[in-house]
Structure formats: C-alpha cells, structure tokens
Short mmCIF file of C-alpha atoms (C1' of nucleotides) in Angstrom, two decimals:
data_model
loop_
_atom_site.label_atom_id
_atom_site.label_comp_id
_atom_site.label_asym_id
_atom_site.label_seq_id
_atom_site.Cartn_x
_atom_site.Cartn_y
_atom_site.Cartn_z
CA UNK A 1267 67.92 36.54 41.61
CA UNK A 1268 68.38 32.43 42.09
CA UNK A 1269 70.72 31.66 39.63
CA UNK A 1270 74.53 32.05 40.62
CA UNK A 1271 75.58 31.11 37.40
CA UNK A 1272 75.33 33.72 34.55
CA UNK A 1273 73.81 32.09 31.53
CA UNK A 1274 75.06 33.31 27.95
CA UNK A 1275 72.40 33.81 25.25
CA UNK A 1276 71.79 30.41 23.43
CA UNK A 1277 74.11 30.03 20.25
CA UNK A 1278 73.33 26.88 18.19
CA UNK A 1279 76.38 25.43 18.30
CA UNK A 1280 77.47 24.46 21.75
CA UNK A 1281 80.87 25.29 23.08
CA UNK A 1282 82.31 23.19 25.60
CA UNK A 1283 82.08 26.35 27.85
CA UNK A 1284 78.47 26.87 26.98
CA UNK A 1285 77.78 23.20 27.99
CA UNK A 1286 79.44 23.87 31.46
CA UNK A 1287 77.49 26.73 31.93
CA UNK A 1288 74.27 25.04 31.24
CA UNK A 1289 74.97 22.15 33.34
CA UNK A 1290 75.97 24.65 35.72
CA UNK A 1291 72.53 26.36 35.43
CA UNK A 1292 70.84 22.86 36.04
CA UNK A 1293 73.02 22.60 39.09
CA UNK A 1294 72.35 25.90 40.69
CA UNK A 1295 68.45 25.04 40.19
CA UNK A 1296 69.22 21.91 41.92
CA UNK A 1297 71.21 24.05 44.46
CA UNK A 1298 68.60 26.21 45.32
CA UNK A 1299 65.76 23.33 45.23
CA UNK A 1300 67.92 21.38 47.82
CA UNK A 1301 68.93 24.28 50.08
CA UNK A 1302 66.40 24.26 52.99
CA UNK A 1303 62.54 23.87 52.71
CA UNK A 1304 60.77 23.26 49.15
CA UNK A 1305 60.36 26.85 47.55
CA UNK A 1306 56.92 28.06 46.61
CA UNK A 1307 57.66 28.81 43.36
CA UNK A 1308 55.14 30.89 41.54
CA UNK A 1309 53.93 29.16 38.30
CA UNK A 1310 53.64 32.42 36.84
CA UNK A 1311 57.56 33.23 36.77
CA UNK A 1312 59.00 31.53 33.91
CA UNK A 1313 62.35 32.79 35.41
CA UNK A 1314 62.45 29.74 37.45
CA UNK A 1315 64.13 27.49 35.17
CA UNK A 1316 66.31 29.82 33.28
CA UNK A 1317 65.66 30.11 29.56
CA UNK A 1318 69.01 29.24 27.94
CA UNK A 1319 68.52 25.96 30.15
CA UNK A 1320 64.93 25.40 28.76
CA UNK A 1321 66.21 25.98 25.25
CA UNK A 1322 68.87 23.77 25.42
CA UNK A 1323 66.52 21.05 26.97
CA UNK A 1324 64.05 21.22 24.06
CA UNK A 1325 66.99 21.79 21.25
CA UNK A 1326 67.96 18.24 22.47
CA UNK A 1327 64.92 16.86 23.13
CA UNK A 1328 62.75 17.23 20.21
CA UNK A 1329 65.33 15.79 17.45
CA UNK A 1330 65.89 12.71 19.84
CA UNK A 1331 62.19 12.05 20.05
CA UNK A 1332 61.87 12.31 16.01
CA UNK A 1333 64.82 9.79 16.05
CA UNK A 1334 64.22 7.49 18.67
CA UNK A 1335 60.35 7.28 19.45
CA UNK A 1336 59.12 3.55 19.39
CA UNK A 1337 56.20 3.21 17.08
CA UNK A 1338 53.05 2.92 18.89
CA UNK A 1339 49.49 2.54 17.27
CA UNK A 1340 48.08 5.63 19.00
CA UNK A 1341 50.98 7.71 17.72
CA UNK A 1342 49.48 7.58 14.41
CA UNK A 1343 46.04 9.01 15.19
CA UNK A 1344 44.81 12.60 15.95
CA UNK A 1345 41.62 11.02 17.11
CA UNK A 1346 41.07 12.29 20.65
CA UNK A 1347 38.96 9.25 21.40
CA UNK A 1348 41.69 6.92 20.49
CA UNK A 1349 44.41 9.12 22.25
CA UNK A 1350 41.98 8.88 25.36
CA UNK A 1351 41.35 5.17 25.43
CA UNK A 1352 45.35 4.69 24.87
CA UNK A 1353 46.14 7.19 27.77
CA UNK A 1354 43.88 5.40 29.97
CA UNK A 1355 45.23 1.94 29.42
CA UNK A 1356 48.49 3.36 30.11
CA UNK A 1357 47.67 4.59 33.55
CA UNK A 1358 50.24 2.05 35.47
CA UNK A 1359 50.31 -0.39 32.71
CA UNK A 1360 53.33 -0.48 30.36
CA UNK A 1361 53.33 0.07 26.52
CA UNK A 1362 53.83 -3.77 25.72
CA UNK A 1363 51.17 -5.01 27.57
CA UNK A 1364 48.47 -2.42 26.35
CA UNK A 1365 49.28 -2.49 22.73
CA UNK A 1366 47.03 -5.75 21.75
CA UNK A 1367 44.40 -4.43 24.24
CA UNK A 1368 44.23 -1.17 22.52
CA UNK A 1369 43.83 -2.62 19.07
CA UNK A 1370 41.12 -4.71 20.28
CA UNK A 1371 39.21 -2.15 21.99
CA UNK A 1372 39.32 0.08 19.18
CA UNK A 1373 37.66 -2.73 16.76
CA UNK A 1374 35.28 -3.43 19.13
CA UNK A 1375 34.48 0.43 20.33
CA UNK A 1376 35.63 2.45 17.24
CA UNK A 1377 33.93 5.71 18.86
CA UNK A 1378 32.60 7.26 21.58
CA UNK A 1379 28.69 6.60 20.49
CA UNK A 1380 29.59 3.00 19.97
CA UNK A 1381 31.31 2.62 23.39
CA UNK A 1382 28.72 4.58 25.22
CA UNK A 1383 26.19 2.21 23.84
CA UNK A 1384 27.64 -1.07 24.75
CA UNK A 1385 26.79 -3.14 27.85
CA UNK A 1386 29.05 -2.43 30.77
CA UNK A 1387 29.76 -6.03 30.54
CA UNK A 1388 31.22 -6.13 27.06
CA UNK A 1389 33.54 -3.31 28.15
CA UNK A 1390 34.84 -5.23 30.74
CA UNK A 1391 35.41 -8.38 28.88
CA UNK A 1392 37.37 -6.35 26.34
CA UNK A 1393 39.45 -5.30 29.46
CA UNK A 1394 39.82 -8.30 31.68
CA UNK A 1395 43.63 -9.08 32.40
CA UNK A 1396 44.60 -5.37 32.10
CA UNK A 1397 43.97 -4.80 35.73
CA UNK A 1398 42.33 -1.83 37.57
CA UNK A 1399 39.02 -2.52 36.29
CA UNK A 1400 37.54 0.75 37.81
CA UNK A 1401 38.97 2.46 34.47
CA UNK A 1402 37.29 0.53 32.12
CA UNK A 1403 33.78 1.36 34.16
CA UNK A 1404 34.88 4.96 34.49
CA UNK A 1405 35.75 4.99 30.62
CA UNK A 1406 32.43 3.53 29.85
CA UNK A 1407 30.47 6.28 32.11
CA UNK A 1408 32.76 9.17 30.55
CA UNK A 1409 31.37 7.93 27.18
CA UNK A 1410 27.98 7.89 27.80
CA UNK A 1411 28.72 11.69 29.84
CA UNK A 1412 30.48 12.77 26.63
CA UNK A 1413 27.54 11.40 24.37
CA UNK A 1414 24.86 13.21 26.57
CA UNK A 1415 26.46 16.28 27.64
CA UNK A 1416 29.20 17.38 24.37
CA UNK A 1417 27.15 15.47 21.50
CA UNK A 1418 29.75 12.83 21.51
CA UNK A 1419 32.43 15.29 20.54
CA UNK A 1420 35.14 15.16 23.01
CA UNK A 1421 36.18 17.93 24.94
CA UNK A 1422 38.91 20.00 24.09
CA UNK A 1423 40.26 21.85 26.72
CA UNK A 1424 42.16 20.70 29.89
CA UNK A 1425 39.50 21.78 32.67
CA UNK A 1426 36.79 20.26 30.78
CA UNK A 1427 38.55 16.83 29.97
CA UNK A 1428 39.75 16.81 33.84
CA UNK A 1429 35.95 16.59 34.71
CA UNK A 1430 35.86 13.36 33.13
CA UNK A 1431 35.40 10.29 35.49
CA UNK A 1432 38.97 8.19 35.77
CA UNK A 1433 40.87 11.34 34.55
CA UNK A 1434 42.98 12.67 36.86
CA UNK A 1435 45.71 15.55 36.17
CA UNK A 1436 48.27 13.48 34.48
CA UNK A 1437 45.92 12.13 31.61
CA UNK A 1438 44.05 15.51 31.16
CA UNK A 1439 47.38 16.68 30.79
CA UNK A 1440 48.48 14.17 28.43
CA UNK A 1441 45.16 14.51 26.01
CA UNK A 1442 44.95 18.05 26.24
CA UNK A 1443 48.54 18.54 24.92
CA UNK A 1444 48.86 15.36 22.30
CA UNK A 1445 44.99 15.71 20.94
CA UNK A 1446 44.58 19.68 21.37
CA UNK A 1447 48.20 21.21 21.60
CA UNK A 1448 47.35 23.02 24.87
CA UNK A 1449 50.77 23.82 26.71
CA UNK A 1450 50.00 22.02 29.73
CA UNK A 1451 52.37 19.72 31.33
CA UNK A 1452 52.09 15.81 32.16
CA UNK A 1453 53.88 14.51 35.24
CA UNK A 1454 54.45 10.73 35.45
CA UNK A 1455 56.74 8.38 36.99
CA UNK A 1456 58.98 8.37 33.65
CA UNK A 1457 58.80 12.66 34.15
CA UNK A 1458 59.50 12.43 37.69
CA UNK A 1459 62.56 10.62 37.17
CA UNK A 1460 63.62 12.68 34.54
CA UNK A 1461 63.02 15.95 36.40
CA UNK A 1462 64.72 14.60 39.90
CA UNK A 1463 67.70 13.73 38.05
CA UNK A 1464 68.07 16.71 35.53
CA UNK A 1465 67.63 19.14 38.57
CA UNK A 1466 69.10 16.92 41.26
CA UNK A 1467 65.79 17.00 43.38
CA UNK A 1468 66.52 15.57 46.25
CA UNK A 1469 63.21 15.79 48.09
CA UNK A 1470 60.95 12.67 48.76
CA UNK A 1471 58.80 12.11 45.70
CA UNK A 1472 56.02 10.83 47.75
CA UNK A 1473 55.37 14.16 49.49
CA UNK A 1474 52.57 16.06 48.10
CA UNK A 1475 54.84 19.21 48.15
CA UNK A 1476 57.52 17.74 46.26
CA UNK A 1477 54.69 16.73 43.62
CA UNK A 1478 53.79 20.10 43.58
CA UNK A 1479 57.04 21.56 42.90
CA UNK A 1480 57.52 19.00 40.30
CA UNK A 1481 54.27 19.91 38.59
CA UNK A 1482 55.11 23.51 38.45
CA UNK A 1483 58.58 22.83 36.77
CA UNK A 1484 57.18 20.41 33.98
CA UNK A 1485 54.63 23.06 33.53
CA UNK A 1486 57.42 25.94 33.09
CA UNK A 1487 59.28 23.74 30.39
CA UNK A 1488 56.32 22.89 28.48
CA UNK A 1489 56.70 24.87 25.18
CA UNK A 1490 53.59 26.53 23.38
CA UNK A 1491 54.61 24.91 20.16
CA UNK A 1492 53.98 21.24 20.03
CA UNK A 1493 53.51 20.66 23.77
CA UNK A 1494 52.27 16.94 23.32
CA UNK A 1495 55.31 16.07 21.52
CA UNK A 1496 57.52 17.59 24.36
CA UNK A 1497 55.39 15.56 26.94
CA UNK A 1498 55.81 12.57 25.06
CA UNK A 1499 59.65 13.11 24.64
CA UNK A 1500 59.84 13.38 28.16
CA UNK A 1501 57.95 9.98 29.32
CA UNK A 1502 59.86 8.27 26.43
CA UNK A 1503 62.95 9.28 27.65
CA UNK A 1504 62.11 8.20 31.23
CA UNK A 1505 60.77 4.93 29.62
CA UNK A 1506 63.82 4.05 27.44
CA UNK A 1507 66.80 6.05 28.49
CA UNK A 1508 66.60 7.49 32.02
CA UNK A 1509 65.18 4.38 33.24
CA UNK A 1510 65.10 3.60 37.15
CA UNK A 1511 68.03 1.28 37.29
CA UNK A 1512 71.13 1.79 34.98
CA UNK A 1513 70.38 4.82 33.04
CA UNK A 1514 71.83 4.73 29.92
CA UNK A 1515 73.39 8.39 29.99
CA UNK A 1516 75.76 7.70 27.07
CA UNK A 1517 72.81 7.82 24.81
CA UNK A 1518 70.81 10.39 26.59
CA UNK A 1519 70.04 13.89 24.83
CA UNK A 1520 70.31 15.86 28.30
CA UNK A 1521 73.19 14.02 29.28
CA UNK A 1522 75.47 17.42 29.00
CA UNK A 1523 72.67 19.04 31.26
CA UNK A 1524 72.31 16.40 33.77
CA UNK A 1525 72.86 17.61 37.08
CA UNK A 1526 72.89 14.43 38.89
CA UNK A 1527 74.88 13.02 36.11
CA UNK A 1528 77.48 15.75 36.83
CA UNK A 1529 77.28 14.23 40.51
CA UNK A 1530 77.67 10.78 39.47
CA UNK A 1531 74.40 10.29 41.18
CA UNK A 1532 71.89 9.66 38.70
CA UNK A 1533 71.37 6.08 39.98
CA UNK A 1534 70.32 7.44 43.18
CA UNK A 1535 67.40 9.36 42.11
CA UNK A 1536 64.48 10.04 42.47
CA UNK A 1537 64.66 9.82 46.15
CA UNK A 1538 61.66 8.34 47.51
CA UNK A 1539 60.91 7.57 51.82
CA UNK A 1540 62.08 4.32 52.39
CA UNK A 1541 60.14 1.84 54.65
CA UNK A 1542 63.38 1.87 57.05
CA UNK A 1543 63.08 5.42 57.26
CA UNK A 1544 60.06 5.50 59.44
CA UNK A 1545 60.70 8.20 62.29
CA UNK A 1546 63.04 6.91 65.32
CA UNK A 1547 61.26 7.76 68.75
CA UNK A 1548 63.40 7.79 71.85
CA UNK A 1549 61.40 6.80 74.83
CA UNK A 1550 62.34 6.59 78.52
CA UNK A 1551 60.93 4.02 80.66
CA UNK A 1552 61.08 4.67 84.55
CA UNK A 1553 61.48 1.68 86.90
CA UNK A 1554 61.20 2.40 90.40
CA UNK A 1555 61.25 -0.30 92.92
CA UNK A 1556 59.83 0.37 96.62
CA UNK A 1557 58.80 -1.88 99.41
CA UNK A 1558 55.53 -2.27 97.91
CA UNK A 1559 56.97 -3.27 94.36
CA UNK A 1560 57.50 -1.70 91.17
CA UNK A 1561 55.54 1.53 90.04
CA UNK A 1562 53.61 1.01 86.84
CA UNK A 1563 50.99 2.88 85.05
CA UNK A 1564 47.88 1.74 83.09
CA UNK A 1565 47.60 3.10 79.43
CA UNK A 1566 44.24 5.69 78.58
CA UNK A 1567 41.69 3.73 76.45
CA UNK A 1568 41.71 4.70 72.77
CA UNK A 1569 45.50 4.46 72.19
CA UNK A 1570 48.35 2.54 71.73
CA UNK A 1571 48.22 -0.72 74.49
CA UNK A 1572 44.94 0.23 75.89
CA UNK A 1573 44.39 -0.65 78.93
CA UNK A 1574 47.72 -2.19 79.36
CA UNK A 1575 50.16 -2.04 82.40
CA UNK A 1576 53.69 -0.64 81.94
CA UNK A 1577 56.39 1.39 83.55
CA UNK A 1578 55.89 5.11 83.22
CA UNK A 1579 57.71 6.33 80.01
CA UNK A 1580 58.46 9.48 78.35
CA UNK A 1581 59.07 10.55 74.69
CA UNK A 1582 61.93 12.62 74.73
CA UNK A 1583 64.34 14.04 72.26
CA UNK A 1584 67.41 13.07 74.22
CA UNK A 1585 66.83 11.04 77.51
CA UNK A 1586 68.96 12.18 80.40
CA UNK A 1587 68.54 11.52 83.61
CA UNK A 1588 68.05 14.84 84.62
CA UNK A 1589 65.33 15.55 82.06
CA UNK A 1590 63.30 12.19 82.78
CA UNK A 1591 63.81 12.67 86.49
CA UNK A 1592 61.70 16.23 86.05
CA UNK A 1593 59.01 14.70 83.46
CA UNK A 1594 58.97 11.74 86.17
CA UNK A 1595 58.00 13.78 88.90
CA UNK A 1596 55.84 16.26 87.29
CA UNK A 1597 53.81 13.22 86.52
CA UNK A 1598 53.76 11.53 89.73
CA UNK A 1599 55.03 14.35 92.09
CA UNK A 1600 57.60 11.59 93.34
CA UNK A 1601 61.24 13.11 93.52
CA UNK A 1602 63.80 10.15 92.92
CA UNK A 1603 67.39 9.95 91.96
CA UNK A 1604 67.61 7.92 88.68
CA UNK A 1605 70.16 6.17 87.11
CA UNK A 1606 70.39 4.89 83.77
CA UNK A 1607 70.49 1.61 82.90
CA UNK A 1608 73.34 0.28 80.34
CA UNK A 1609 70.82 -1.56 77.80
CA UNK A 1610 68.59 -0.06 75.38
CA UNK A 1611 65.57 -1.83 73.35
CA UNK A 1612 64.38 -1.16 70.11
CA UNK A 1613 60.67 -1.96 69.30
CA UNK A 1614 59.61 -1.77 66.06
CA UNK A 1615 56.15 -0.69 65.65
CA UNK A 1616 54.51 -0.38 61.56
CA UNK A 1617 54.41 3.58 61.98
CA UNK A 1618 57.80 4.25 63.92
CA UNK A 1619 60.57 2.70 65.63
CA UNK A 1620 61.07 3.03 69.36
CA UNK A 1621 64.12 3.31 71.04
CA UNK A 1622 64.07 2.61 74.80
CA UNK A 1623 66.45 3.90 77.42
CA UNK A 1624 65.69 2.64 80.63
CA UNK A 1625 66.10 4.28 83.92
CA UNK A 1626 66.04 2.81 87.48
CA UNK A 1627 65.38 4.14 90.87
CA UNK A 1628 64.46 3.39 94.76
CA UNK A 1629 61.94 4.75 97.05
CA UNK A 1630 62.64 3.11 100.80
CA UNK A 1631 58.68 3.71 101.64
CA UNK A 1632 56.06 3.32 98.89
CA UNK A 1633 54.86 6.55 98.71
CA UNK A 1634 51.46 7.47 97.99
CA UNK A 1635 51.23 8.51 94.47
CA UNK A 1636 48.76 10.06 92.16
CA UNK A 1637 48.84 11.25 88.50
CA UNK A 1638 48.94 15.00 87.96
CA UNK A 1639 45.82 15.68 85.88
CA UNK A 1640 47.06 18.63 84.07
CA UNK A 1641 50.23 16.86 83.11
CA UNK A 1642 49.09 15.15 79.45
CA UNK A 1643 49.90 11.60 79.72
CA UNK A 1644 49.14 8.46 77.94
CA UNK A 1645 47.89 6.86 81.14
CA UNK A 1646 44.68 6.80 83.37
CA UNK A 1647 46.32 5.08 86.52
CA UNK A 1648 49.51 4.39 88.64
CA UNK A 1649 50.22 1.95 91.27
CA UNK A 1650 52.70 -0.09 93.08
CA UNK A 1651 52.75 -3.68 91.95
CA UNK A 1652 54.46 -6.43 93.53
CA UNK A 1653 53.10 -9.12 91.29
CA UNK A 1654 53.86 -8.53 87.56
CA UNK A 1655 51.47 -11.15 86.69
CA UNK A 1656 48.65 -9.46 88.31
CA UNK A 1657 48.18 -6.89 85.64
CA UNK A 1658 47.65 -6.97 81.71
CA UNK A 1659 51.02 -5.84 80.25
CA UNK A 1660 52.65 -5.98 76.67
CA UNK A 1661 55.46 -8.26 75.42
CA UNK A 1662 57.53 -4.56 75.28
CA UNK A 1663 56.93 -4.23 79.21
CA UNK A 1664 58.09 -7.80 80.19
CA UNK A 1665 61.25 -7.58 78.17
CA UNK A 1666 61.83 -4.08 79.92
CA UNK A 1667 61.15 -5.79 83.23
CA UNK A 1668 63.60 -8.70 82.14
CA UNK A 1669 66.02 -6.22 81.08
CA UNK A 1670 65.75 -3.98 84.53
CA UNK A 1671 65.70 -7.02 86.83
"C1'" DA B 54 46.89 11.89 54.23
"C1'" DA B 55 46.30 7.30 54.05
"C1'" DT B 56 44.14 3.21 51.35
"C1'" DC B 57 42.84 0.55 47.61
"C1'" DC B 58 43.16 -1.27 42.81
"C1'" DG B 59 46.08 -5.38 40.14
"C1'" DG B 60 49.00 -6.34 36.96
"C1'" DG B 61 54.68 -6.63 35.66
"C1'" DG B 62 58.94 -6.22 36.50
"C1'" DC B 63 62.96 -6.67 39.62
"C1'" DT B 64 65.59 -8.82 43.34
"C1'" DA C 899 58.16 -15.93 46.39
"C1'" DG C 900 58.10 -11.43 47.85
"C1'" DC C 901 58.98 -6.51 47.43
"C1'" DC C 902 57.88 -2.55 44.77
"C1'" DC C 903 55.69 0.59 41.53
"C1'" DA C 904 52.36 5.06 41.37
"C1'" DG C 905 47.36 7.47 38.54
"C1'" DG C 906 42.67 7.85 40.33
"C1'" DA C 907 39.34 7.43 43.56
"C1'" DT C 908 37.54 6.87 48.12
"C1'" DT C 909 37.60 7.87 52.76
#
DNA sequence: AATCCGGGGCT
DNA sequence: AGCCCAGGATT
C-alpha cells in the first residue's frame, strides 16, 4: 500500500534496472516518511521496509563488514562481561580512546566477581580520564547485582540486561545482539546517520517521535541470523564511511540504495533542530497617547518580566491594525483607531525569538481604563503614565518607547 | 521534556 | 577558544 514502486524479486546479480528499483524503494520509503506527520509504524509489520530492499542491504553490508571492520580487542571475545565493559566504555566515547582503558580494566578485573568485590575507589581509578564517571559507578553496582542475583552469570536476554544500572536501550541491544545473538536493534548516532541518509528521513532527530521511528526501522532491519554483526556493521559504516562531514560514498556498500545520495543531499543529514530555529513569535505592542500620558500595563507575578510595566502587547500570528485593535478593545474596553508604526523590533530570548510590531493611537481624554478580568492576559494592572521613569520596565520597553516616540 | 555529565572533534 | 556531540539517569 505504501510503496509506489513495484519491487522485483531479488536476483543475485543486480542489473542496473534492479539497482534503480531498489534505490527507488528507499526513495519511496523516504517519500512516505517525509509526507506529513511521522507515521505510526507497526513494529509487527515487516512490510514497512520492502523485503527486497532489506535483503539488498544485508547482502551488501555483511561482506563489507567482514572485509573492512577495524580490529578491536572486544571483537575477539565472546565473553558477555567483556562485551558489556566495552559497550559501556563506548557510550559517548570513541574507539581509539576506549582501547587502552578497556585492556587495562580487564587486566585488573578479568571477571564479574573480581569487579563486584573491588572497592569503588579502585574502579574509579581505572576509569579516570574516560569521563562520565557515573558509568563506572553503575558498572560496579551492576557487577554486584549480577553476582548476588544471577550467581555471577551475565543475564542473557535483552529485557534482563536492560534492568542493569547504566544500561539503556542502546547498550542492552548491543550486548543482547552481539553476545547472545538476540535479534534486537541498536540505535546510536552512527545508525541514526546511516538510516536518515539511506531513507532520506527529514525529521528532526532530536524529537522523541523521530527516535521512536528510527528504533522501529532499525528493529525491522535486524536479521535473525547474526544480528550482532548487522548492528556492528551499521555502526562501523557510520563511523568509517557514512561520516558526519564528507561521507565517503564512493566506498559505501549501500551507495546505490541511498536515497539521500541519489538527491545529492547526504551531507545534509541527519536533520536536527538548529539553535537558530527557535520559534519566532509575532508580538504587537500598542502605544496610546492621551493628555494623561501613555497607557501601560503591569506584568503578572510568576511569568516573564514579572511586576514590570510595558505597553500592552499581544501575541498574534499576523499583526494587523484591525486585529490588534479588536484584542486591545477586548482587554481594556478602549476603542481606538490604531496606526501601524513603520519600525519593527526583534528581541531574542533563550527559548524564542520575538518580533515586535508597534501600533500607535490617540485618546483625546484620559479615559478610565480597567482590565477585563475575563480576558486572559499577562497583566494584572493598567494605567496612564506620564513619567516613564516612575515605573520599573525592561530594556525592551525602553527601546519600544524610544522607537514610538 | 529538559538538564546534566565530560571528554574529543570540528570550526 | 568555543561550539557541538549523544546514551543514560534524574528531576
């Protein structure tokens, strides 16, 4: 239903047209994921990724990994304890940094019992310089937990492993798949990069929804045979080929399938929320002059600029004189013809960017003015003010005052 | 959902 | 020199 492209059955030797079809399959996944909101994929539905595309990924990735994988000390062991140690050390830490620490740690604590019996002080000494020292404390606690609860035998299922301190979804998946051949996925920064490029996933990877989608896709790709090799291959590809900057597409086993590459957009992925993309909010400030000065309102306690006086302002999608006038009337009961001031003013807060548009008007008499309690507003008082220096106000209000004259 | 942890890589 | 990165825990 989702896939526009008809996929031919897999044939060992790919003809050019098949490659085109597979790439188009990746592309149609991309198109589907890109359109509108993030789909709620059913993890039970393996058809989410066309099986021909899945097969092709496995067929290309496995031999590449066997040929190109970097030798690492923890790749020569089947000891779950050693694999666990390596995965915890590899959290947020690069392979080259981890290697010497890993060797040294294993020499001091060759098994769970020796680690569980050691004083925390000794463990931390061996961790010194690696960073994230909570990992060492969690590792130590987990060793004691395994010693007491599992008779020093490392738990062998994803769910049990996930319960250990210092182990989250990534680490549990890595240990379960590598040490126990359980077909569970991993999702780290490398895998996110590979998947978002391969399938041209344009959603912000910082969003929890996007993470969920990526976990599901990773889960639907993990093979039952050698899931650990597949997971390691994806991470290795991200670390050595599908790199954040200048990806080496010419050496990538998945290049012909890659939807981002097909669009020449691989360097733009993954998409993440940039700091400059903080939401922009349009605010209309209203400056009314009367014989008794200008109308100002006091901000309620508990919010932004609490207790400070400012010109009444409204958050609006589109600040038009008519719309602002309506809001202003609802809040204050004053019906005044507003004129848009030519100047606009930007104000950057940590969490949002506010664009101020100024509206000016005149009231011939200093009408009695009260806030309508039924109208939600950030203000708790309003009054005509002749001497601006007599009330506390923010720099922004002073800027507005200077601009509007 | 937001913040912290801490080192290394990149600009 | 300063910004960015991203697994897990905590609040």
